[in-house]
Coordinates of C-alpha atoms and ligand atoms in Angstrom, one line a residue:
M25 CA 104.5 72.2 98.6
A26 CA 104.3 71.0 95.0
E27 CA 107.5 69.0 94.0
R28 CA 109.8 71.0 91.9
P29 CA 110.3 69.5 88.5
E30 CA 113.7 68.2 87.6
T31 CA 115.8 70.4 85.3
A32 CA 117.7 69.4 82.3
V33 CA 120.9 69.5 84.5
E34 CA 119.6 67.3 87.2
T35 CA 118.4 64.6 84.7
G36 CA 122.0 64.4 83.5
I37 CA 120.6 64.9 79.9
S38 CA 121.1 67.9 78.0
T39 CA 120.7 67.0 74.4
V40 CA 117.7 65.0 73.1
L41 CA 117.2 63.5 69.7
V42 CA 113.9 63.0 68.4
V43 CA 113.8 60.6 65.4
G44 CA 110.5 60.9 63.4
A45 CA 109.0 64.2 62.6
G46 CA 105.3 63.3 62.4
T47 CA 102.5 64.3 64.8
M48 CA 104.1 62.6 67.9
G49 CA 107.7 63.3 67.1
R50 CA 107.2 66.9 66.5
G51 CA 105.1 67.3 69.6
I52 CA 107.8 65.5 71.7
A53 CA 110.4 67.9 70.2
Q54 CA 108.3 70.9 71.0
V55 CA 108.0 69.8 74.6
A56 CA 111.8 69.0 75.1
A57 CA 112.9 72.4 73.6
E58 CA 110.3 74.2 75.9
A59 CA 111.7 72.3 78.8
G60 CA 115.1 73.6 78.3
F61 CA 116.9 70.7 76.5
C62 CA 118.9 71.2 73.4
T63 CA 116.8 69.4 70.9
L64 CA 117.5 67.7 67.6
L65 CA 114.8 66.6 65.2
Y66 CA 115.6 64.2 62.6
D67 CA 113.6 62.4 59.9
A68 CA 114.9 60.3 57.1
D69 CA 112.5 62.0 54.8
D70 CA 113.8 65.6 54.2
A71 CA 110.3 67.0 53.5
A72 CA 108.7 65.4 56.6
R73 CA 111.7 66.8 58.7
E74 CA 111.0 70.4 57.3
R75 CA 107.4 70.2 57.9
G76 CA 107.6 69.0 61.4
F77 CA 110.0 71.8 62.2
T78 CA 107.8 74.2 60.6
A79 CA 104.8 72.8 62.6
V80 CA 106.6 73.5 65.9
H81 CA 107.4 76.9 64.9
D82 CA 103.7 77.5 63.9
A83 CA 102.5 76.0 67.2
W84 CA 104.9 78.5 69.0
R85 CA 103.5 81.4 67.0
R86 CA 100.0 80.6 68.1
L87 CA 101.0 80.4 71.6
V88 CA 102.2 84.0 71.3
E89 CA 99.2 85.2 69.2
R90 CA 96.8 83.8 72.1
G91 CA 99.0 85.5 74.8
K92 CA 100.2 82.0 76.2
R93 CA 103.8 82.7 75.7
D94 CA 105.7 85.9 75.1
E95 CA 108.3 86.5 72.0
T96 CA 111.2 86.2 74.4
Q97 CA 110.1 82.7 75.6
V98 CA 109.5 81.5 72.2
A99 CA 112.9 82.7 70.9
A100 CA 114.5 80.7 73.6
F101 CA 112.6 77.7 72.7
A102 CA 113.5 78.2 69.0
E103 CA 117.2 78.6 70.0
R104 CA 117.2 75.2 71.6
L105 CA 115.3 73.3 68.5
R106 CA 117.5 72.3 65.6
V107 CA 116.9 70.0 62.8
A108 CA 119.6 67.3 62.4
E109 CA 120.3 66.8 58.7
N110 CA 121.9 63.4 59.3
I111 CA 121.5 60.5 61.6
A112 CA 125.1 61.0 62.6
A113 CA 123.8 63.8 64.9
A114 CA 122.9 61.0 67.3
A115 CA 126.5 61.1 68.4
S116 CA 125.8 64.2 70.4
A117 CA 122.7 63.0 72.0
D118 CA 122.2 61.8 75.7
L119 CA 118.8 60.6 75.1
A120 CA 117.4 59.6 71.6
I121 CA 113.5 59.1 71.6
E122 CA 112.3 57.2 68.5
A123 CA 108.9 58.3 67.2
I124 CA 108.8 56.8 63.7
F125 CA 105.8 54.8 62.1
E126 CA 104.7 51.6 63.9
N127 CA 106.5 49.0 62.1
P128 CA 108.9 46.7 64.0
V129 CA 111.4 46.0 61.2
A130 CA 111.9 49.8 60.6
K131 CA 112.3 50.4 64.3
I132 CA 114.8 47.6 64.8
A133 CA 116.8 48.9 62.0
L134 CA 116.8 52.5 63.3
F135 CA 117.8 51.3 66.7
R136 CA 120.7 49.2 65.5
E137 CA 121.8 52.4 63.7
L138 CA 121.3 54.5 66.8
D139 CA 123.1 51.8 69.1
A140 CA 126.2 52.2 66.8
I141 CA 126.2 56.0 66.5
C142 CA 125.4 56.9 70.0
P143 CA 127.9 57.0 73.0
S144 CA 127.4 53.9 75.3
E145 CA 125.9 56.1 78.1
T146 CA 123.0 57.4 75.7
L147 CA 119.6 56.3 76.7
L148 CA 117.5 54.8 73.8
A149 CA 113.8 55.3 74.2
S150 CA 110.9 54.3 72.0
N151 CA 107.4 56.0 71.8
T152 CA 105.9 52.9 70.3
S153 CA 102.3 52.4 71.3
S154 CA 102.1 48.7 70.4
I155 CA 105.5 47.1 69.9
S156 CA 107.3 45.2 72.8
I157 CA 109.9 47.4 74.5
T158 CA 111.9 44.1 75.1
R159 CA 111.9 43.1 71.4
L160 CA 113.2 46.6 70.3
A161 CA 115.9 46.6 73.2
G162 CA 117.1 43.1 72.1
A163 CA 118.2 44.5 68.7
T164 CA 120.7 46.7 70.5
S165 CA 123.8 46.1 72.8
R166 CA 122.3 48.1 75.7
P167 CA 119.0 46.8 76.7
D168 CA 119.6 47.9 80.2
R169 CA 119.8 51.5 78.8
F170 CA 116.6 51.1 76.8
V171 CA 113.2 52.1 77.8
G172 CA 109.6 53.1 76.5
M173 CA 108.5 56.5 76.9
H174 CA 104.9 56.6 75.6
F175 CA 103.5 60.0 75.0
F176 CA 99.9 60.8 74.3
N177 CA 98.5 63.0 71.4
P178 CA 98.5 66.0 71.4
A179 CA 101.9 65.5 73.2
P180 CA 102.3 69.3 74.1
V181 CA 98.9 69.1 76.0
M182 CA 98.6 65.5 77.5
P183 CA 100.1 65.3 81.0
L184 CA 101.2 61.4 81.0
V185 CA 104.2 59.7 79.9
E186 CA 104.0 55.9 80.5
V187 CA 107.5 54.8 81.2
V188 CA 107.8 51.2 80.0
R189 CA 110.3 48.8 81.5
G190 CA 111.5 46.1 79.1
L191 CA 112.5 42.8 80.5
R192 CA 116.3 44.2 81.0
T193 CA 115.6 47.9 81.5
S194 CA 117.7 48.9 84.5
D195 CA 116.2 50.6 87.6
R196 CA 118.5 53.5 86.8
T197 CA 117.3 53.9 83.2
A198 CA 113.6 53.7 84.4
E199 CA 114.4 56.4 87.0
R200 CA 116.1 58.7 84.6
A201 CA 113.2 58.2 82.0
A202 CA 110.7 59.3 84.7
A203 CA 113.0 62.2 85.6
V204 CA 113.1 63.3 82.0
A205 CA 109.4 63.0 81.8
R206 CA 109.0 65.2 84.8
A207 CA 111.3 67.7 83.5
F208 CA 109.3 67.8 80.3
G209 CA 106.4 68.9 82.6
K210 CA 104.6 65.4 82.3
T211 CA 103.8 62.9 85.0
P212 CA 105.4 59.6 84.4
V213 CA 103.7 56.3 85.1
V214 CA 105.9 53.1 85.1
V215 CA 104.5 50.1 83.7
Q216 CA 105.6 46.8 82.5
D217 CA 106.2 45.7 78.9
A218 CA 102.7 44.2 78.0
P219 CA 100.8 44.6 74.9
G220 CA 99.1 48.1 74.9
F221 CA 100.9 49.0 78.2
V222 CA 98.0 50.4 80.4
V223 CA 96.3 53.3 78.4
N224 CA 95.9 51.6 75.1
R225 CA 94.8 48.3 76.7
V226 CA 91.9 50.1 78.3
L227 CA 91.3 52.9 75.8
L228 CA 91.3 50.9 72.4
P229 CA 88.6 48.3 73.5
M230 CA 86.3 51.3 74.2
I231 CA 87.1 52.7 70.9
N232 CA 86.4 49.6 69.2
E233 CA 83.2 49.0 71.0
A234 CA 82.1 52.5 69.9
V235 CA 82.7 51.5 66.2
F236 CA 80.9 48.2 66.8
A237 CA 77.9 50.2 68.3
L238 CA 78.1 52.6 65.2
S239 CA 78.1 49.7 62.6
E240 CA 75.0 47.9 64.5
G241 CA 73.2 51.3 64.4
V242 CA 72.8 51.6 68.0
A243 CA 73.3 55.3 67.5
G244 CA 74.9 57.7 65.0
K245 CA 78.5 58.8 65.3
E246 CA 77.4 62.2 66.8
A247 CA 75.1 60.6 69.2
I248 CA 77.7 58.1 70.4
D249 CA 80.3 60.8 70.8
E250 CA 77.8 63.3 72.6
A251 CA 76.6 60.2 75.0
M252 CA 80.4 59.4 76.0
K253 CA 81.1 63.0 76.5
L254 CA 78.0 63.8 78.6
G255 CA 77.5 60.5 80.2
A256 CA 81.3 59.6 81.0
A257 CA 82.9 63.0 81.0
H258 CA 85.3 62.2 78.4
P259 CA 86.7 65.4 76.8
M260 CA 86.0 64.1 73.3
G261 CA 83.9 61.1 72.1
P262 CA 85.4 57.9 71.1
L263 CA 84.9 58.2 67.4
A264 CA 86.4 61.7 67.4
L265 CA 89.2 60.5 69.3
A266 CA 89.9 57.5 66.9
D267 CA 90.1 60.3 64.2
L268 CA 92.7 62.1 66.4
I269 CA 94.9 58.9 67.0
G270 CA 94.5 58.0 63.5
L271 CA 92.3 54.9 62.4
D272 CA 95.3 52.8 61.2
V273 CA 97.0 53.3 64.5
C274 CA 93.8 52.1 66.3
L275 CA 93.6 49.0 64.0
D276 CA 97.4 48.4 64.6
I277 CA 96.9 48.5 68.5
L278 CA 93.8 46.3 68.4
Q279 CA 95.5 43.7 66.1
T280 CA 98.4 43.6 68.6
L281 CA 96.1 43.2 71.5
H282 CA 94.1 40.6 69.8
R283 CA 97.2 38.5 68.6
D284 CA 99.6 38.8 71.7
L285 CA 96.7 38.4 74.4
G286 CA 94.6 35.8 72.4
E287 CA 91.3 37.2 73.4
D288 CA 88.4 37.6 71.0
K289 CA 87.3 40.7 73.0
Y290 CA 90.1 42.7 71.1
R291 CA 89.0 41.6 67.6
P292 CA 88.8 44.8 65.5
A293 CA 85.5 46.0 64.4
P294 CA 85.2 45.2 60.7
L295 CA 84.0 48.8 60.1
L296 CA 87.3 50.0 61.3
E297 CA 89.1 47.7 59.1
R298 CA 87.3 48.7 56.1
M299 CA 87.9 52.3 56.9
V300 CA 91.5 51.8 57.0
D301 CA 91.4 49.8 53.8
A302 CA 89.6 52.8 52.2
G303 CA 92.2 55.4 53.3
L304 CA 89.8 57.0 55.7
L305 CA 92.4 57.4 58.4
G306 CA 91.2 60.4 60.5
R307 CA 92.4 63.8 60.8
K308 CA 95.7 63.0 58.9
S309 CA 94.1 62.0 55.8
G310 CA 91.3 64.6 56.0
E311 CA 88.4 62.2 56.7
G312 CA 87.6 59.4 59.0
F313 CA 84.4 59.2 61.1
Y314 CA 84.3 63.0 60.5
C315 CA 85.4 65.3 57.6
Y316 CA 88.1 67.7 58.3
E317 CA 89.0 70.8 56.4
S318 CA 92.5 70.9 55.2
Ligands
CAA27 N1 98.8 70.6 69.8 C1 99.1 71.5 70.8 N2 98.3 72.0 71.5 C2 96.9 71.7 71.3 C3 96.4 70.8 70.3 C4 97.4 70.3 69.5 N3 97.1 69.4 68.5 N4 95.0 70.6 70.4 C5 94.7 71.3 71.4 N5 95.7 72.0 72.0 C6 95.7 72.7 73.2 C7 95.0 74.1 72.8 O1 95.7 75.2 72.5 C8 94.3 74.6 74.3 O2 95.5 75.2 74.9 P1 95.1 76.4 76.1 O3 94.2 75.5 77.1 O4 96.5 76.6 76.7 O5 94.5 77.3 75.4 C9 94.2 73.1 74.9 O6 95.0 72.2 74.1 C10 92.7 72.9 74.7 O7 92.4 72.9 73.3 P2 91.0 73.4 72.8 O8 90.3 74.4 73.7 O9 91.2 73.7 71.5 O10 90.2 72.1 72.7 P3 89.7 71.2 73.9 O11 89.4 71.8 75.1 O12 88.5 70.4 73.1 O13 90.9 70.0 73.9 C11 92.0 68.2 73.5 C12 91.4 69.3 72.9 C13 93.3 68.5 74.4 C14 92.6 67.4 72.1 C15 90.9 67.4 74.3 O14 89.8 67.2 73.5 C16 91.3 66.0 74.7 O15 92.2 65.9 75.7 N6 91.0 65.1 74.0 C17 91.5 63.6 74.3 C18 92.8 63.4 73.8 C19 93.3 62.0 74.2 O16 92.6 61.2 74.8 N7 94.6 61.6 73.6 C20 95.2 60.5 73.7 C21 95.0 59.6 72.7 S1 95.7 58.0 73.0 C22 97.3 58.3 72.6 O17 97.8 59.3 72.0 C23 98.2 57.1 72.6 C24 98.4 56.2 71.5 O18 99.3 55.3 71.5 C25 97.4 56.0 70.5

């Protein structure tokens, strides 16, 4: 018999605060509210906060239109999702998941603030894709109650959460984060704190190689993507996936792998660097390897 997923009550967590209302934060908030958690969505930028909140409601409306959920279910989800107008709302969170932009200085400043506001038993989690969990945890007074919870884009669809153990993450914290991931309907995989964790360490070199192949004229972008879809059974080609992830995020992860692992095999493709410089960031900017209608 399939294992029954934990409920909000069994994880000992009832209120989840998601900080950062961009693509990942809003997706995580959607998943948390759907899973039965009281969910607070906060972003320091008022407009971003409202955009994120509206985007979750739009996603729920589409689910109803396509017959995936009914009005009653979505009304219950919506009841559980609130916008937090102020970071002080962190005082009521049992778990705070950070999903702001990939800047270590900004993340450390945020975690210091959360550490000061949240009750001592509150778990702090980061959705970072490339910054050391040990480093972020070290900025707080609770490195044992600090963990990575790395979700994948699109968060409502992708079934994995990498639960990343920093050097001082306790067994209990890792277990609780895994239980929350299961309660979210995801499968947790526990990994150690190393550059790129598992997925990005394996995935990003492939994307980078596809960019090298494109720039060397091995094949056109559609041909590269089609080849990987049909020849390796990937749901989308590596260049389309780079556009989905964001070319700036891809570059950032590759730079981290290159710097922290010290191997030339992680050197970012010059074409990727040039595209980021040109503001061609993928879907979020309207153009990357492909063009997207607004
Ligand atoms: N938000 C919510 N739901 C979405 C969505 C989104 N952005 N995009 C697609 N979906 C849903 C659709 O509603 C649909 O749901 P149903 O099956 O219930 O109808 C389902 O996903 C399939 O969507 P589509 O039929 O429109 O399209 P598809 O079958 O081509 O799937 C995809 C789209 C899920 C994105 C698929 O192409 C895929 O899995 N791509 C790979 C994505 C991936 O590898 N992500 C990880 C990136 S790495 C990362 O995120 C980590 C990091 O740190 C960089």
